[in-house]
mmCIF file of C-alpha atoms in Angstrom:
data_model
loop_
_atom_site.group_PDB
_atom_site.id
_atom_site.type_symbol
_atom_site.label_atom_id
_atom_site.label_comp_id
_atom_site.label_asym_id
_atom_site.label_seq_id
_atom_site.Cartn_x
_atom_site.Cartn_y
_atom_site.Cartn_z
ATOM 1 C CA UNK C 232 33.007 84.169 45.563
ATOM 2 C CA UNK C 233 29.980 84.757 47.633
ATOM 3 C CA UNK C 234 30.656 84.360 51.741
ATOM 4 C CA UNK C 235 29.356 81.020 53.615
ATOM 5 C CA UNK C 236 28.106 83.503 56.208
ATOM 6 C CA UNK C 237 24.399 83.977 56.014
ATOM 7 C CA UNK C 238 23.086 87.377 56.781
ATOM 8 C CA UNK C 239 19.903 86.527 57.851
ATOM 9 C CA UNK C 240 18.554 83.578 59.735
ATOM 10 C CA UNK C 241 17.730 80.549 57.385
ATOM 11 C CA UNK C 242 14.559 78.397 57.790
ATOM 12 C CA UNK C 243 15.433 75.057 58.466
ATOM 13 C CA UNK C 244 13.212 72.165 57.498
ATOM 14 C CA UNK C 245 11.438 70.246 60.417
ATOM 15 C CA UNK C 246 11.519 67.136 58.375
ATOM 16 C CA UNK C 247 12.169 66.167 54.382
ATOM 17 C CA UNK C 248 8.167 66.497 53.603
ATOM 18 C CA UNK C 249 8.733 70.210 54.236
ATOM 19 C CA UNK C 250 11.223 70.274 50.889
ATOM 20 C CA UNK C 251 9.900 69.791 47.664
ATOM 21 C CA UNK C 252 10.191 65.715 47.227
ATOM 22 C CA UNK C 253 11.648 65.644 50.297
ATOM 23 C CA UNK C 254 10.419 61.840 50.286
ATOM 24 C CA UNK C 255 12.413 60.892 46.987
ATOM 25 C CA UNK C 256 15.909 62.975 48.456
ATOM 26 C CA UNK C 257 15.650 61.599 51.836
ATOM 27 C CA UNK C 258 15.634 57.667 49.448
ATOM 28 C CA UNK C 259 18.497 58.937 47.393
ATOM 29 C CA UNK C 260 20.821 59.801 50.434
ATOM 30 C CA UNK C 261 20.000 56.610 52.068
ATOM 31 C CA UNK C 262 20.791 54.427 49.160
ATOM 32 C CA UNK C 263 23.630 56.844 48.424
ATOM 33 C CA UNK C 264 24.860 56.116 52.074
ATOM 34 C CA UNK C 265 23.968 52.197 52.425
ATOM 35 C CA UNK C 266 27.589 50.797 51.529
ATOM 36 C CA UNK C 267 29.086 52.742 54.035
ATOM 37 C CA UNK C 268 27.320 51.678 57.276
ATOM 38 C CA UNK C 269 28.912 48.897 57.524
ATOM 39 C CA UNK C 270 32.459 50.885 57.156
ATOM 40 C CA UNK C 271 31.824 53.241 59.950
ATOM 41 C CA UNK C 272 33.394 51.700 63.262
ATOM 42 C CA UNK C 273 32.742 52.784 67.065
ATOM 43 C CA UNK C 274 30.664 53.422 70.079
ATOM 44 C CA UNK C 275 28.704 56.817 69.002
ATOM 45 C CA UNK C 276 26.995 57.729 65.906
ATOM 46 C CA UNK C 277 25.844 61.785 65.788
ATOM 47 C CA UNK C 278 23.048 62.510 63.815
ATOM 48 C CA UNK C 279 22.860 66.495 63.697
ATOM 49 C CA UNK C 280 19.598 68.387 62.755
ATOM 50 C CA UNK C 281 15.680 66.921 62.059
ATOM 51 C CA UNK C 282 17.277 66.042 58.393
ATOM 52 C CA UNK C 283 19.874 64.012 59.589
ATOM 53 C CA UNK C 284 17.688 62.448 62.368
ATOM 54 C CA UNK C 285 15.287 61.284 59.983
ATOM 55 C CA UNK C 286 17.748 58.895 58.079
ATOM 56 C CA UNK C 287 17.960 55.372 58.772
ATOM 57 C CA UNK C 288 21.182 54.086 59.716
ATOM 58 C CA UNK C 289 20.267 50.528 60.738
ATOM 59 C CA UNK C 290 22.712 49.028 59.159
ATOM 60 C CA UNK C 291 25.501 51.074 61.163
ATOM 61 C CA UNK C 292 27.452 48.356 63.465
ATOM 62 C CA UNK C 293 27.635 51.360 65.527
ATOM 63 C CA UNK C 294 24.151 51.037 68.366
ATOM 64 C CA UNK C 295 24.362 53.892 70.117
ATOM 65 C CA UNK C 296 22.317 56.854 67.469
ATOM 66 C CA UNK C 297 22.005 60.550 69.217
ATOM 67 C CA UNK C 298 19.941 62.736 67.172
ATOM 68 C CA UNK C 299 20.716 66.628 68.241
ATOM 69 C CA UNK C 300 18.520 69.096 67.067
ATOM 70 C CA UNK C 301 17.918 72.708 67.939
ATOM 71 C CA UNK C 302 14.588 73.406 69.646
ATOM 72 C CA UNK C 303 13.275 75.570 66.667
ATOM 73 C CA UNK C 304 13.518 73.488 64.186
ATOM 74 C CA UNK C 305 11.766 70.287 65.631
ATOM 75 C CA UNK C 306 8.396 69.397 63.967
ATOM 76 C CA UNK C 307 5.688 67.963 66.932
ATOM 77 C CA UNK C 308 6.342 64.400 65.165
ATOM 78 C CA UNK C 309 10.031 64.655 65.620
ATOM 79 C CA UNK C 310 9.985 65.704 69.391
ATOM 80 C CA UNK C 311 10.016 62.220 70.483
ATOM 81 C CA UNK C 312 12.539 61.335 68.049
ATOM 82 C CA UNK C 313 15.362 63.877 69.223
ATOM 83 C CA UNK C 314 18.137 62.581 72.311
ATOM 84 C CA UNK C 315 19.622 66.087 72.528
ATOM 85 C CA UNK C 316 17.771 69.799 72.243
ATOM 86 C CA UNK C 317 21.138 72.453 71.274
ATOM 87 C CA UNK C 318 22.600 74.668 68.652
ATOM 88 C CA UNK C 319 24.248 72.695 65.642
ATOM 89 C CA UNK C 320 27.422 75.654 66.203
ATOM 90 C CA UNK C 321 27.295 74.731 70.029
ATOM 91 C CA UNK C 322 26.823 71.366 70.533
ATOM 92 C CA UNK C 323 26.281 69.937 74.040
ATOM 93 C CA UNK C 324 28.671 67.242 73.426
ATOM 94 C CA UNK C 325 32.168 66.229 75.075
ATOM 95 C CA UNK C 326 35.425 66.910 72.678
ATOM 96 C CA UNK C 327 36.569 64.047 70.597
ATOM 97 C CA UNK C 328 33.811 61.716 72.332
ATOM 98 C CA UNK C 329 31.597 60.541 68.721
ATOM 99 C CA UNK C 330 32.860 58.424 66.281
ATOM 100 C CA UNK C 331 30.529 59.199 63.325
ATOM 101 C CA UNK C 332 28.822 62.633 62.826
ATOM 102 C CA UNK C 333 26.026 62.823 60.374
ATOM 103 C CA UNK C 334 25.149 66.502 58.481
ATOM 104 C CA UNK C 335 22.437 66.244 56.094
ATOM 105 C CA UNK C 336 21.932 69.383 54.648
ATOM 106 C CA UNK C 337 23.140 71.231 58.002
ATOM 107 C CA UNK C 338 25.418 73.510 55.836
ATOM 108 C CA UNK C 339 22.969 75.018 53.499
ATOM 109 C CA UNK C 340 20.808 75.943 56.339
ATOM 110 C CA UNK C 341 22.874 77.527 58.681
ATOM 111 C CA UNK C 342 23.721 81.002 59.849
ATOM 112 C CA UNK C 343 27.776 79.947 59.644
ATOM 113 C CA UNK C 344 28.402 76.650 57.647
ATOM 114 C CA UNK C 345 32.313 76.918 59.111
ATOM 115 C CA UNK C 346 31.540 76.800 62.253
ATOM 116 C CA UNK C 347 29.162 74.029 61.917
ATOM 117 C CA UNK C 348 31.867 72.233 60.457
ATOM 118 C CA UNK C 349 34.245 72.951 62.863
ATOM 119 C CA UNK C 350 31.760 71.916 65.683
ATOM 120 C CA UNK C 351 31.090 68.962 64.355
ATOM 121 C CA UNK C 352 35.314 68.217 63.976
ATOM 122 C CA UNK C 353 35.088 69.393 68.020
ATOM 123 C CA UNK C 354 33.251 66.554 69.154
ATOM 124 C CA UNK C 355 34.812 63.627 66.668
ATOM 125 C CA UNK C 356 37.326 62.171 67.627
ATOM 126 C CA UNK C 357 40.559 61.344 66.098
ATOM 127 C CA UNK C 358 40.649 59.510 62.881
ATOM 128 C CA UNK C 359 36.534 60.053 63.224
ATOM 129 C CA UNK C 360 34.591 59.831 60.484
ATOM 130 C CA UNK C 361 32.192 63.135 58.763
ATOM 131 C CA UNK C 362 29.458 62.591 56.711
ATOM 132 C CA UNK C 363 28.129 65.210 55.007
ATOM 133 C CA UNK C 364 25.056 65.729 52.210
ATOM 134 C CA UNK C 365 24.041 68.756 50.525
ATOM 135 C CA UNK C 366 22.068 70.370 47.433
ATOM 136 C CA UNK C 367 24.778 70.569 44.553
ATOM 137 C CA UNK C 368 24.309 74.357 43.486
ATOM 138 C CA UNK C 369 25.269 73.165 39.203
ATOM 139 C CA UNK C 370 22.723 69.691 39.869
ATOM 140 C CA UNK C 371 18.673 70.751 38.389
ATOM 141 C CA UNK C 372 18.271 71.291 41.962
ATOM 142 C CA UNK C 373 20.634 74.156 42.183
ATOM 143 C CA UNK C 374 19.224 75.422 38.954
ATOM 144 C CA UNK C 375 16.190 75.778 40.337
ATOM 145 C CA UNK C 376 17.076 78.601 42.061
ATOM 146 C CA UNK C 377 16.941 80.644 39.051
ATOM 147 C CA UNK C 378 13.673 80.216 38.524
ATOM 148 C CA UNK C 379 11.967 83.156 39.199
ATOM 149 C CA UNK C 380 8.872 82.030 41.470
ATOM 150 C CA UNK C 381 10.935 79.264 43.268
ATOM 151 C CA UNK C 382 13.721 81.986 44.332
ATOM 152 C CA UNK C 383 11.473 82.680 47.541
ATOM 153 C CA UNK C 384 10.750 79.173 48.529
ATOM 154 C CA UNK C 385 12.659 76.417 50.541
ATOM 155 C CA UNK C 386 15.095 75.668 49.690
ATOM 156 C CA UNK C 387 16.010 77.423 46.846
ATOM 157 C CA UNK C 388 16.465 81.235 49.003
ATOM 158 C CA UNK C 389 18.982 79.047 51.066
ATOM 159 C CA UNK C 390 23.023 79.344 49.983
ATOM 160 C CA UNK C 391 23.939 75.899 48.182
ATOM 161 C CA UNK C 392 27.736 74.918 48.326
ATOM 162 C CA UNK C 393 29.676 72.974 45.624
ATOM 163 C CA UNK C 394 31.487 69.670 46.191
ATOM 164 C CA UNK C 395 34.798 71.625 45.544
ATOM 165 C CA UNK C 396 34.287 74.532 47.817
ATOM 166 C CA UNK C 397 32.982 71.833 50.452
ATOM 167 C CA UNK C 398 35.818 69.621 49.852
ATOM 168 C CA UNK C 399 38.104 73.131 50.372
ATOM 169 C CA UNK C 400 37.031 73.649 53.503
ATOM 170 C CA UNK C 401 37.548 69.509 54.748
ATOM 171 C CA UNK C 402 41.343 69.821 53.326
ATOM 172 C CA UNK C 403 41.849 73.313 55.707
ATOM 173 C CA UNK C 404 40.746 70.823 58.668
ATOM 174 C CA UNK C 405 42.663 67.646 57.612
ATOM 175 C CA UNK C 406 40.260 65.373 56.030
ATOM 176 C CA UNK C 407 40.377 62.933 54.052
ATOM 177 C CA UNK C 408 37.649 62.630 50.936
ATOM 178 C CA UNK C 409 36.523 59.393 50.718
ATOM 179 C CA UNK C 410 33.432 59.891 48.522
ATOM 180 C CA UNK C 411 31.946 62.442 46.452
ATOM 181 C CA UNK C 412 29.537 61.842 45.002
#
């Protein structure tokens, strides 16, 4: 098994029209994620990197939406869009003080996908609730990367995670799988 440590610095998206129909995933993950607004209870919603900030979560009962990003990786278009400028492995953020935290596609482009993980766990609070979306590395996405002239490109030279080894790493912590889709 390959590590989840990257050994050299990914290039994180600024926004979904930077990936290859960025427009149509971004669609999918918000239809995907719809149903469960309405579950998520609380005060605070976290929406971690551009990705995540860039999905709609209107329906949430929760009203209070922080978007953290890290300085690099915010597009001129997104500056406005962004509450808090930080790393996704250091967030600014007070221990067990968010209810929801939202990683779109955080894991794939990161330098340590653990500790993003166990950042994120940091700030939730007890009984909180993760959400987390990613490329499937056996979907036609993940093939993809074995095409030779896409093997270069975003975001195929990025490290894609499956569900299971995902879901692994959520049991170590405690969690609870509520949907996997």
């Amino acid at each position: 098994m390959k590590p989840a440590l990257a050994f050299r610095q990914p290039h994180y998206p600024k926004s979904w029209q930077e990936l290859p129909n960025g427009a149509a995933i971004l669609s999918a993950i918000e239809a995907s994620l719809q149903p469960w607004w309405q579950k998520f209870f609380g005060y605070h919603l976290l929406k971690i990197g551009a990705l995540s900030n860039e999905i709609s979560c209107q329906q949430s009962p929760i009203k209070h939406q922080v978007s953290c990003c890290v300085s690099g990786e915010l597009g001129a278009e997104n500056v406005h869009k962004v509450d808090i400028v930080g790393e996704l492995d250091d967030l600014p953020i007070l221990e067990h003080s968010v209810d929801v935290c939202l990683l779109s596609h955080a894991l794939e482009f990161s330098l340590d996908p653990h500790h993003v993980i166990r950042e994120a766990n940091r700030v939730l609070i007890p009984n909180g609730y993760l959400v987390i979306t990613g490329f499937n590395p056996l979907s036609l996405a993940g093939l993809n990367r074995f095409i030779p002239y896409r093997k270069k490109q975003t975001p195929w030279n990025e490290q894609f995670f499956s569900p299971m080894r995902v879901k692994d790493w959520l049991h170590l912590m405690g969690y609870e799988i509520l949907m996997d889709e």
